[in-house]
mmCIF file of C-alpha atoms in Angstrom:
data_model
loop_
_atom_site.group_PDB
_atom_site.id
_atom_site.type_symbol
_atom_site.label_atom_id
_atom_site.label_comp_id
_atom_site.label_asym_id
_atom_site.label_seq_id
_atom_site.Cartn_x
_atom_site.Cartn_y
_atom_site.Cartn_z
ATOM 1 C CA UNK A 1011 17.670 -39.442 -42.854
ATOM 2 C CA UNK A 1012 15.250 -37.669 -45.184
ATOM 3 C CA UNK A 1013 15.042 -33.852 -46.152
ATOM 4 C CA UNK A 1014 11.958 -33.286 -43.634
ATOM 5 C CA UNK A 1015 11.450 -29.441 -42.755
ATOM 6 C CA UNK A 1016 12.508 -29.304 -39.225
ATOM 7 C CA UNK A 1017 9.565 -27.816 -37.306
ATOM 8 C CA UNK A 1018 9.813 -24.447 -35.581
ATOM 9 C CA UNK A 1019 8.321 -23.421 -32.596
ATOM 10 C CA UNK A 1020 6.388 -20.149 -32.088
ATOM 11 C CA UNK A 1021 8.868 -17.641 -30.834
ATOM 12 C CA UNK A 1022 7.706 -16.192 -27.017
ATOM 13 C CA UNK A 1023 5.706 -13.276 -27.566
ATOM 14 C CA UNK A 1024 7.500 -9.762 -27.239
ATOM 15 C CA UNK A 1025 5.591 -7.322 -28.839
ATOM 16 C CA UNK A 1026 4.142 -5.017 -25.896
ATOM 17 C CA UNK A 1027 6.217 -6.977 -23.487
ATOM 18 C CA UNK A 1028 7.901 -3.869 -21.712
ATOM 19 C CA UNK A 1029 4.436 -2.214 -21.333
ATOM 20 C CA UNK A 1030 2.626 -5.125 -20.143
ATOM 21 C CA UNK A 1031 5.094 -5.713 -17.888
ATOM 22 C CA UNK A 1032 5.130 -2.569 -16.508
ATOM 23 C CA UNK A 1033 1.537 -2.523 -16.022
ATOM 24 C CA UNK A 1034 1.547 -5.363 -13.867
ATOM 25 C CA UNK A 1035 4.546 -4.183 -12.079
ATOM 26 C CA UNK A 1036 2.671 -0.449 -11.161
ATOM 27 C CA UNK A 1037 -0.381 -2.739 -10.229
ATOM 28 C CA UNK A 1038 1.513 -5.061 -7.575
ATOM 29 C CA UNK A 1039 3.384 -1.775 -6.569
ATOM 30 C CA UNK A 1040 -0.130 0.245 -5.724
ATOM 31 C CA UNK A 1041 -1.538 -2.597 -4.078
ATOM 32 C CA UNK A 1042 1.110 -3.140 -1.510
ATOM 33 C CA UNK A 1043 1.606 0.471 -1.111
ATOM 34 C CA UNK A 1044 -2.193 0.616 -0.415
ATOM 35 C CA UNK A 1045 -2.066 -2.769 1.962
ATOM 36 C CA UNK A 1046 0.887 -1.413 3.801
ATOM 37 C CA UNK A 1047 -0.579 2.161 4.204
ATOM 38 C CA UNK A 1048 -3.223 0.701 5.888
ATOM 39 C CA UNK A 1049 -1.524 -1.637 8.212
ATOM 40 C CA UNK A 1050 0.461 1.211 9.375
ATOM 41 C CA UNK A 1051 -2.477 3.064 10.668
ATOM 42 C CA UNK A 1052 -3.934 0.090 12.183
ATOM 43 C CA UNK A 1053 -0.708 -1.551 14.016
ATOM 44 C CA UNK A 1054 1.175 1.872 14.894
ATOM 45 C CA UNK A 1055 -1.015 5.487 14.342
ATOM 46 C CA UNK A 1056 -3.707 4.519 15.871
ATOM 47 C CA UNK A 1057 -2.462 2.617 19.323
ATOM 48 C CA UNK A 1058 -0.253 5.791 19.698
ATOM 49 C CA UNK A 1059 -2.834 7.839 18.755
ATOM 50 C CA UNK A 1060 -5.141 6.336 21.594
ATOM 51 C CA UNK A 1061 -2.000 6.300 24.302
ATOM 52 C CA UNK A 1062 -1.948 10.195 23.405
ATOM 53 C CA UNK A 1063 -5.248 10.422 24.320
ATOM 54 C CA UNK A 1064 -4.961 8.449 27.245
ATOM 55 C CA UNK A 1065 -1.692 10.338 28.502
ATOM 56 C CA UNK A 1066 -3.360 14.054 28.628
ATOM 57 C CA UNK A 1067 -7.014 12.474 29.704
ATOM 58 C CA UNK A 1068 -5.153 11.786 32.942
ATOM 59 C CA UNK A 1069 -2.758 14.848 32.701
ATOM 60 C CA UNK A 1070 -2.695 17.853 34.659
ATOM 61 C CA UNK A 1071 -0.051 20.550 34.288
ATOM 62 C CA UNK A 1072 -0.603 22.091 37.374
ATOM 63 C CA UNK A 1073 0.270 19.493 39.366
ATOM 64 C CA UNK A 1074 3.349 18.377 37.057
ATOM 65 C CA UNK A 1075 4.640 22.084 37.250
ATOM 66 C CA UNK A 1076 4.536 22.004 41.222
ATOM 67 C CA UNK A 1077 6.588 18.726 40.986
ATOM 68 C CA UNK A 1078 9.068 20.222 38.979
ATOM 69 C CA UNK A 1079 9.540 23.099 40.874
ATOM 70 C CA UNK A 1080 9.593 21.451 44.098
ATOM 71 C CA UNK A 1081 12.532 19.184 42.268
ATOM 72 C CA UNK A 1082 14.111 22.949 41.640
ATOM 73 C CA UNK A 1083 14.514 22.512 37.774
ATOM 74 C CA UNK A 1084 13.984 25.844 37.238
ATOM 75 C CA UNK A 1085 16.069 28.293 37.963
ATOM 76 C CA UNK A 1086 13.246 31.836 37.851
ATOM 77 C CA UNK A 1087 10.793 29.756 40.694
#
């Protein structure tokens, strides 16, 4: 064997690791907090928001007090 220099590699990088990955880490984290915000609304506020409106469209209180005080749930009718 001869006295050759063993070659070194370049060491990995780790200067400004911690901030770059917490950079990327705060951008993933807003971008599925924005994604799943908005699939929320979509697949649950707004079909119970339209079943709300649908409910008291149709509603009358009149006729659903008269029903429950023909059933004699309250005790003052």
């Amino acid at each position: 064997m001869t006295n050759t220099p063993a070659t070194t590699s370049a060491g990995p990088v780790l200067r400004g690791l911690h901030n770059a990955t917490i950079k990327r880490n705060l951008a993933v984290a807003l971008g599925l907090t924005a994604i799943i915000t908005v699939a929320y609304k979509v697949l649950v506020n707004d079909p119970k928001k339209a079943a709300y409106a649908e409910f008291y469209q149709k509603y009358d209180a009149n006729k659903s007090f008269e029903r429950m005080r023909a059933n004699g749930r309250f005790q003052s009718c």
